[in-house]
């Protein structure tokens, strides 16, 4: 059997795909499902051979902004049938809880990746026109003239296949090899918090099935009720707290959550599997397009998980890409037109959010304007509603600020006068 150092000669199967997608997780599968349904031929290359593989480090709170995309994919119903929790958000701040009126607050979705990832992958594999290649890793990019034109994929036996496609899609996560190989411009922003979390069974936290987040400023904690009557407890303190978490992650997590104000019942709960942690979460923002190539999900934008946006944006960016490039792949316009449309849409939707997320990811405390808005949102239901729409990424900062700032000034002035 050839070793990976001496690969066997490339086998080209002679077929050309409309798109070659690298990565069969949320973003890659969502893209394949939509392209396949549009009658386009797609190869999906995934390095994990196991169809039930899943991303292990993730709190999987999918923001309300992504729910319409999940519905259009036909995934929301099976997710609910598999026990997904439909959660709103309650945010603790030192000024009180921020809680939008329940009838006005949108609900996100929470389902363990252990259940979600295989479900999305099976749906993609069963979609007409989609060829799922599990156990194949994209190793090199192919070029046709100046444009990217697919990948060379290698399996564990060292066999190599050339997969040619008019569009190459990097859906291979925050350390994207496709992004690296294509040399698209990348900007990095420091991240100064650590993330530890684990599944517990026991009494439900107070707001269940809603999620509770504690903005301890600068530390952060959360309780996410999820399927199987489990709660995922998460701690994201700044890096000074790393030694205690490294020494005994389980004990540190329980201590941390039990110490937050109005603490959830973590001490009365039982950890069901080992606590997981992630220390390096440098934010990466890449140009999401090049000639013949697009990046989606974390490959395009990998941000601080504190705000729980990556899964939702994986589904949403897949949809933006397919809507942008399908006309070109169906032969109705040049591909660069579709790619440029996607680049602009990605920037329009996510750049403003990314700016604020990256700024807070340094581990700093809230600045005066954040204190103004958070305190007002804790005091006033309308301000809470605007904050909730922003936090669940249904509105962009450019839409949130002109609505929330004037209201926050008025609310806090009234509050000061009343005192
Ligand atoms: C601690 C933590 C907590 C988080 N919590 C949340 C949360 O609560 N809510 C939320 O929305 N997001 C959260 N996220 C972010 C979320 O996990 C990611 O944003 C999401 O998984 C991105 O999906 P993706 O499909 O882009 O990439 P990934 O899920 O990373 O998938 C990439 C896929 O590409 C495959 N691959 C990689 N390289 C190759 C290759 N060369 N060839 C073939 N296949 C390859 C991988 O095997 C994998 O299947 C969290 C992240 C962390 C670190």
Coordinates of C-alpha atoms and ligand atoms in Angstrom, one line a residue:
X1 CA 0.0 0.0 0.0
X2 CA 1.5 3.4 -0.9
X3 CA 2.3 5.6 2.0
X4 CA 1.2 9.3 2.2
X5 CA 4.8 10.2 1.4
X6 CA 4.7 8.5 -2.0
X7 CA 1.3 8.9 -3.3
X8 CA 0.1 6.8 -6.2
X9 CA -0.4 8.5 -9.6
X10 CA -3.3 10.8 -9.8
X11 CA -6.5 9.2 -11.0
X12 CA -8.6 11.6 -12.9
X13 CA -12.1 10.2 -13.4
X14 CA -12.6 12.4 -16.4
X15 CA -15.7 14.1 -14.9
X16 CA -15.9 17.8 -14.2
X17 CA -18.2 19.1 -11.5
X18 CA -19.9 22.5 -11.4
X19 CA -18.5 22.9 -7.9
X20 CA -16.0 21.1 -5.8
X21 CA -16.6 21.8 -2.1
X22 CA -13.9 21.1 0.5
X23 CA -15.3 20.3 4.0
X24 CA -18.6 18.4 4.8
X25 CA -19.5 20.2 7.9
X26 CA -22.3 22.9 8.3
X27 CA -21.2 25.3 5.6
X28 CA -20.0 22.8 3.0
X29 CA -23.1 20.5 3.3
X30 CA -25.5 23.5 3.2
X31 CA -23.8 24.6 0.0
X32 CA -23.9 21.1 -1.6
X33 CA -27.6 20.7 -0.7
X34 CA -28.6 23.9 -2.4
X35 CA -26.4 23.5 -5.5
X36 CA -27.5 19.9 -5.9
X37 CA -31.2 21.0 -5.7
X38 CA -30.5 23.6 -8.3
X39 CA -29.4 20.8 -10.7
X40 CA -25.7 21.5 -10.4
X41 CA -23.2 18.7 -10.0
X42 CA -21.2 18.9 -6.8
X43 CA -18.3 16.9 -5.3
X44 CA -17.9 17.3 -1.5
X45 CA -14.5 16.3 -0.2
X46 CA -14.3 15.6 3.6
X47 CA -11.1 14.4 5.3
X48 CA -13.0 12.6 8.1
X49 CA -13.9 9.1 6.9
X50 CA -16.7 8.6 9.5
X51 CA -20.1 9.8 8.3
X52 CA -21.0 10.5 11.9
X53 CA -18.0 12.6 12.7
X54 CA -18.8 16.0 14.3
X55 CA -17.1 19.1 15.5
X56 CA -16.3 18.6 19.2
X57 CA -15.6 22.0 20.4
X58 CA -18.7 24.1 19.9
X59 CA -21.6 25.3 22.1
X60 CA -23.9 25.1 19.0
X61 CA -26.3 27.9 19.9
X62 CA -27.6 28.8 16.4
X63 CA -28.7 32.4 16.3
X64 CA -32.2 33.4 15.2
X65 CA -30.7 35.1 12.2
X66 CA -30.0 31.6 10.7
X67 CA -33.4 30.1 11.3
X68 CA -34.9 31.1 8.0
X69 CA -31.9 29.6 6.2
X70 CA -32.4 26.3 8.2
X71 CA -36.1 26.3 7.2
X72 CA -35.3 26.8 3.5
X73 CA -32.8 23.9 3.7
X74 CA -35.5 21.7 5.2
X75 CA -33.4 21.1 8.3
X76 CA -35.4 22.9 11.0
X77 CA -38.1 20.3 11.2
X78 CA -35.8 17.3 11.5
X79 CA -33.7 19.2 14.0
X80 CA -36.8 19.9 16.2
X81 CA -37.8 16.2 15.8
X82 CA -34.3 15.3 17.1
X83 CA -34.9 17.3 20.2
X84 CA -33.4 20.7 19.4
X85 CA -34.3 23.4 21.9
X86 CA -35.7 26.6 20.5
X87 CA -34.1 29.1 22.8
X88 CA -34.3 32.9 23.4
X89 CA -31.5 34.8 25.1
X90 CA -31.4 36.2 28.7
X91 CA -28.3 38.3 29.3
X92 CA -27.1 39.0 32.8
X93 CA -25.3 42.3 33.3
X94 CA -24.4 44.1 36.5
X95 CA -27.4 46.4 35.8
X96 CA -29.8 43.4 35.7
X97 CA -31.1 40.9 33.2
X98 CA -31.6 42.0 29.6
X99 CA -34.7 40.3 28.4
X100 CA -36.7 41.2 25.4
X101 CA -40.5 40.8 25.8
X102 CA -41.0 37.1 25.1
X103 CA -43.6 37.6 22.4
X104 CA -41.1 39.8 20.5
X105 CA -37.9 37.8 21.1
X106 CA -36.9 35.5 18.2
X107 CA -35.8 32.0 19.0
X108 CA -32.5 30.4 18.0
X109 CA -31.9 26.6 17.9
X110 CA -29.7 24.4 20.0
X111 CA -28.9 20.8 19.0
X112 CA -25.6 19.0 19.9
X113 CA -23.2 18.8 17.0
X114 CA -23.1 15.1 17.6
X115 CA -26.6 15.0 16.3
X116 CA -26.6 18.0 13.9
X117 CA -23.5 17.2 11.9
X118 CA -24.4 13.7 10.8
X119 CA -27.9 14.9 10.0
X120 CA -26.7 17.7 7.7
X121 CA -24.1 15.4 6.1
X122 CA -26.7 12.7 5.4
X123 CA -29.1 15.3 3.9
X124 CA -26.3 16.5 1.6
X125 CA -25.3 12.9 0.6
X126 CA -28.9 12.1 -0.3
X127 CA -29.3 15.2 -2.4
X128 CA -29.4 14.5 -6.2
X129 CA -26.3 15.6 -8.0
X130 CA -24.1 15.5 -4.9
X131 CA -21.2 13.1 -4.6
X132 CA -20.0 12.8 -1.0
X133 CA -16.3 11.7 -0.7
X134 CA -15.6 10.9 2.9
X135 CA -12.1 10.2 3.9
X136 CA -10.6 12.4 1.2
X137 CA -8.4 15.4 2.1
X138 CA -7.9 18.3 -0.3
X139 CA -4.2 18.6 -0.7
X140 CA -3.6 21.0 -3.6
X141 CA -5.5 23.4 -5.7
X142 CA -5.8 23.0 -9.5
X143 CA -5.6 25.9 -11.8
X144 CA -6.9 26.5 -15.3
X145 CA -5.0 29.5 -16.7
X146 CA -5.2 32.0 -13.8
X147 CA -8.4 30.6 -12.2
X148 CA -8.7 28.0 -9.6
X149 CA -10.4 24.9 -11.0
X150 CA -10.8 22.2 -8.3
X151 CA -8.5 20.2 -6.0
X152 CA -6.3 17.2 -5.8
X153 CA -7.7 15.0 -3.0
X154 CA -5.9 12.2 -1.3
X155 CA -7.4 9.4 0.8
X156 CA -5.7 7.5 3.7
X157 CA -4.3 4.8 1.3
X158 CA -2.4 7.6 -0.5
X159 CA -4.6 7.4 -3.6
X160 CA -5.0 10.8 -5.3
X161 CA -7.9 12.1 -7.4
X162 CA -8.1 15.2 -9.4
X163 CA -11.5 16.8 -9.0
X164 CA -12.1 19.6 -11.5
X165 CA -14.8 22.1 -11.0
X166 CA -15.8 25.5 -12.4
X167 CA -16.1 26.7 -8.8
X168 CA -13.9 25.6 -5.8
X169 CA -15.4 26.2 -2.4
X170 CA -13.4 26.3 0.8
X171 CA -15.7 25.2 3.6
X172 CA -12.8 23.7 5.6
X173 CA -13.1 25.7 8.8
X174 CA -11.0 28.3 10.7
X175 CA -7.6 26.8 9.8
X176 CA -8.7 26.5 6.1
X177 CA -6.1 24.9 3.9
X178 CA -7.9 26.1 0.8
X179 CA -7.6 29.7 2.0
X180 CA -3.9 29.1 2.7
X181 CA -3.2 27.5 -0.7
X182 CA -5.1 30.2 -2.6
X183 CA -3.3 32.9 -0.7
X184 CA -6.3 35.1 -0.4
X185 CA -5.7 38.2 1.8
X186 CA -6.2 37.5 5.6
X187 CA -6.5 39.8 8.6
X188 CA -6.0 38.4 12.1
X189 CA -7.2 39.9 15.4
X190 CA -6.1 38.8 18.8
X191 CA -8.3 36.8 21.1
X192 CA -7.6 36.9 24.8
X193 CA -10.1 34.6 26.3
X194 CA -10.2 30.8 26.8
X195 CA -13.2 28.6 26.2
X196 CA -14.2 25.6 28.4
X197 CA -17.4 23.7 28.3
X198 CA -19.2 20.5 29.1
X199 CA -22.6 18.7 29.1
X200 CA -24.4 18.2 32.3
X201 CA -27.6 16.4 33.3
X202 CA -29.6 17.6 36.2
X203 CA -32.0 20.3 37.1
X204 CA -32.8 22.8 34.3
X205 CA -31.3 26.3 34.6
X206 CA -33.9 29.0 35.5
X207 CA -34.7 30.3 32.0
X208 CA -34.7 26.9 30.3
X209 CA -35.3 26.2 27.4
X210 CA -33.9 29.7 26.9
X211 CA -30.2 30.3 27.1
X212 CA -28.7 32.4 29.9
X213 CA -25.5 34.4 29.3
X214 CA -23.5 36.2 32.0
X215 CA -21.6 39.3 30.8
X216 CA -19.3 39.4 33.8
X217 CA -17.1 41.9 32.1
X218 CA -14.5 41.0 31.1
X219 CA -15.3 37.3 31.8
X220 CA -18.3 35.5 30.4
X221 CA -20.3 32.4 31.1
X222 CA -23.4 30.6 29.7
X223 CA -25.9 27.9 30.2
X224 CA -27.3 26.4 27.0
X225 CA -30.2 23.9 27.4
X226 CA -30.0 21.4 24.5
X227 CA -31.4 18.1 23.3
X228 CA -31.4 15.0 25.5
X229 CA -32.4 17.1 28.6
X230 CA -28.7 18.2 28.8
X231 CA -27.3 21.6 29.5
X232 CA -24.1 22.8 28.0
X233 CA -22.3 25.0 30.5
X234 CA -19.6 27.3 29.1
X235 CA -17.0 29.5 30.6
X236 CA -15.0 32.1 28.6
X237 CA -12.8 34.0 31.1
X238 CA -9.7 36.0 30.1
X239 CA -6.5 34.1 29.7
X240 CA -5.3 34.9 33.3
X241 CA -7.6 32.1 34.4
X242 CA -6.0 29.5 32.2
X243 CA -3.8 27.8 35.0
X244 CA -6.8 26.8 37.1
X245 CA -8.7 25.5 34.0
X246 CA -5.6 23.6 32.8
X247 CA -5.1 22.0 36.2
X248 CA -8.6 20.6 36.6
X249 CA -11.0 21.7 33.8
X250 CA -14.1 20.0 35.3
X251 CA -13.7 21.5 38.8
X252 CA -12.8 24.9 37.4
X253 CA -15.8 25.0 35.1
X254 CA -18.2 24.0 38.0
X255 CA -16.6 26.6 40.3
X256 CA -16.8 29.3 37.7
X257 CA -20.4 28.8 36.9
X258 CA -21.4 28.3 40.5
X259 CA -19.9 31.7 41.4
X260 CA -21.8 33.8 38.9
X261 CA -24.6 35.9 40.2
X262 CA -28.0 34.1 40.3
X263 CA -26.0 31.0 39.5
X264 CA -27.5 28.0 37.6
X265 CA -27.8 24.6 39.4
X266 CA -24.4 23.3 38.1
X267 CA -23.4 21.9 41.5
X268 CA -26.6 19.8 41.6
X269 CA -25.8 18.5 38.1
X270 CA -23.6 15.6 36.8
X271 CA -21.0 16.1 34.1
X272 CA -21.7 13.5 31.4
X273 CA -18.5 13.6 29.4
X274 CA -15.1 15.2 29.8
X275 CA -14.9 19.0 29.7
X276 CA -13.4 20.4 26.5
X277 CA -11.3 23.5 26.1
X278 CA -9.9 25.7 23.4
X279 CA -7.1 28.2 24.1
X280 CA -6.2 29.7 20.7
X281 CA -9.1 31.3 19.0
X282 CA -7.4 34.1 17.0
X283 CA -10.0 35.9 14.9
X284 CA -9.5 35.5 11.1
X285 CA -11.1 37.5 8.4
X286 CA -10.3 36.4 4.9
X287 CA -11.3 37.9 1.5
X288 CA -14.0 35.3 0.6
X289 CA -13.4 35.2 -3.1
X290 CA -10.6 34.7 -5.7
X291 CA -10.8 33.8 -9.4
X292 CA -12.9 30.6 -9.5
X293 CA -12.9 30.2 -5.7
X294 CA -15.1 31.1 -2.7
X295 CA -14.7 30.7 1.0
X296 CA -17.7 30.2 3.3
X297 CA -18.3 29.6 7.0
X298 CA -15.3 29.8 9.3
X299 CA -12.9 29.6 6.3
X300 CA -14.1 33.1 5.4
X301 CA -14.6 34.5 8.8
X302 CA -13.7 32.8 12.1
X303 CA -14.6 35.0 15.0
X304 CA -14.7 34.9 18.7
X305 CA -17.1 32.1 19.8
X306 CA -18.3 34.2 22.8
X307 CA -21.1 35.6 20.6
X308 CA -22.1 32.2 19.2
X309 CA -22.3 33.2 15.6
X310 CA -20.2 30.7 13.6
X311 CA -22.8 28.0 13.0
X312 CA -25.5 30.4 11.9
X313 CA -23.1 32.2 9.6
X314 CA -21.9 28.9 8.1
X315 CA -25.5 28.2 7.0
X316 CA -26.2 31.8 6.0
X317 CA -22.9 32.3 4.0
X318 CA -23.6 29.1 2.2
X319 CA -27.0 30.4 1.1
X320 CA -25.5 33.8 0.1
X321 CA -22.9 32.0 -2.0
X322 CA -25.4 29.7 -3.8
X323 CA -27.8 32.5 -4.5
X324 CA -24.9 34.6 -5.9
X325 CA -23.2 32.0 -8.1
X326 CA -26.1 29.7 -9.3
X327 CA -26.9 31.8 -12.3
X328 CA -23.3 31.7 -13.4
X329 CA -23.0 27.9 -12.8
X330 CA -26.2 27.5 -14.9
X331 CA -24.5 29.3 -17.7
X332 CA -26.4 32.5 -17.5
X333 CA -23.6 35.0 -16.6
X334 CA -19.8 35.0 -16.0
X335 CA -18.7 33.4 -12.8
X336 CA -16.8 36.4 -11.7
X337 CA -20.0 38.4 -11.6
X338 CA -21.6 35.9 -9.2
X339 CA -18.4 35.8 -7.0
X340 CA -18.3 39.6 -6.8
X341 CA -22.0 39.6 -5.7
X342 CA -21.2 37.1 -3.0
X343 CA -18.1 39.1 -1.8
X344 CA -20.2 42.2 -1.5
X345 CA -23.1 40.4 0.3
X346 CA -20.7 38.7 2.7
X347 CA -19.1 42.1 3.6
X348 CA -22.4 43.9 3.8
X349 CA -23.9 41.3 6.2
X350 CA -20.9 40.5 8.4
X351 CA -18.2 43.2 8.4
X352 CA -19.9 45.4 10.9
X353 CA -20.6 42.5 13.3
X354 CA -17.0 41.3 12.9
X355 CA -15.6 44.8 13.8
X356 CA -17.4 44.8 17.1
X357 CA -16.7 41.2 17.9
X358 CA -13.0 41.5 17.2
X359 CA -12.7 44.6 19.3
X360 CA -14.3 42.9 22.4
X361 CA -12.3 39.7 21.8
X362 CA -9.1 41.4 23.2
X363 CA -10.5 40.6 26.6
X364 CA -11.0 44.2 27.5
X365 CA -13.9 45.5 29.7
X366 CA -16.9 47.2 28.2
X367 CA -16.3 50.7 26.9
X368 CA -18.5 53.7 27.8
X369 CA -20.9 53.3 24.9
X370 CA -21.3 49.5 25.5
X371 CA -22.0 50.3 29.2
X372 CA -24.6 52.9 28.1
X373 CA -26.4 50.4 25.8
X374 CA -26.2 47.4 28.1
X375 CA -27.4 49.3 31.1
X376 CA -30.3 50.9 29.2
X377 CA -31.3 47.5 27.8
X378 CA -31.4 46.1 31.3
X379 CA -33.8 48.9 32.3
X380 CA -36.0 49.3 29.3
X381 CA -37.9 46.5 27.3
X382 CA -37.7 48.4 24.0
X383 CA -34.0 48.9 24.4
X384 CA -33.8 45.2 25.3
X385 CA -35.7 44.3 22.2
X386 CA -33.2 46.2 20.0
X387 CA -30.2 44.7 21.8
X388 CA -31.8 41.2 21.4
X389 CA -32.3 41.7 17.6
X390 CA -28.6 42.7 17.4
X391 CA -27.3 39.9 19.6
X392 CA -29.2 37.3 17.6
X393 CA -27.7 38.9 14.5
X394 CA -31.0 39.8 12.9
X395 CA -30.0 43.4 12.5
X396 CA -26.5 44.8 11.7
X397 CA -24.7 47.3 13.9
X398 CA -25.5 50.0 11.4
X399 CA -29.2 49.3 12.0
X400 CA -28.8 48.8 15.8
X401 CA -26.8 51.9 16.7
X402 CA -29.1 54.7 15.4
X403 CA -32.0 53.0 17.2
X404 CA -30.4 52.0 20.4
X405 CA -28.0 54.9 21.2
X406 CA -30.6 57.7 21.4
X407 CA -33.0 55.5 23.3
X408 CA -30.2 54.4 25.7
X409 CA -29.3 58.1 26.5
X410 CA -33.0 58.9 27.2
X411 CA -33.5 55.8 29.3
X412 CA -30.4 56.4 31.4
X413 CA -31.2 60.1 31.8
X414 CA -34.7 59.2 33.1
X415 CA -33.1 56.6 35.4
X416 CA -30.6 59.2 36.8
X417 CA -33.4 61.7 37.4
X418 CA -35.6 59.2 39.1
X419 CA -32.7 58.4 41.5
Ligands
LIG1 C1 -15.3 27.0 21.8 C2 -16.2 27.2 20.7 C3 -17.5 27.4 20.9 C4 -18.4 27.7 19.8 N1 -19.7 27.9 20.1 C5 -20.6 28.3 19.1 C6 -21.9 28.5 19.3 O1 -22.4 28.4 20.4 N2 -22.7 28.9 18.3 C7 -22.2 29.0 17.0 O2 -22.9 29.4 16.1 N3 -20.9 28.8 16.7 C8 -20.1 28.4 17.7 N4 -18.7 28.1 17.5 C9 -18.2 28.2 16.1 C10 -18.6 27.0 15.2 O3 -18.2 25.9 15.8 C11 -18.1 27.2 13.8 O4 -18.3 28.5 13.4 C12 -18.7 26.3 12.8 O5 -18.4 24.9 13.1 C13 -18.2 26.6 11.4 O6 -18.7 25.7 10.5 P1 -17.9 25.4 9.1 O7 -18.7 24.4 8.4 O8 -17.5 26.7 8.5 O9 -16.5 24.7 9.6 P2 -16.2 23.4 10.5 O10 -17.4 23.0 11.3 O11 -14.9 23.7 11.2 O12 -15.9 22.3 9.4 C14 -14.8 22.2 8.6 C15 -14.8 20.9 7.9 O13 -13.8 20.8 6.9 C16 -13.1 19.6 7.0 N5 -11.7 19.8 6.4 C17 -10.8 20.6 6.9 N6 -9.7 20.5 6.1 C18 -10.0 19.7 5.1 C19 -9.3 19.3 3.9 N7 -8.1 19.7 3.7 N8 -9.9 18.4 3.1 C20 -11.2 18.0 3.4 N9 -11.9 18.3 4.4 C21 -11.3 19.2 5.3 C22 -13.1 19.3 8.5 O14 -12.9 17.9 8.7 C23 -14.5 19.7 8.8 O15 -15.5 18.7 8.7 C24 -17.9 27.8 18.5 C25 -16.5 27.6 18.3 C26 -15.7 27.3 19.4 C27 -14.2 27.1 19.1

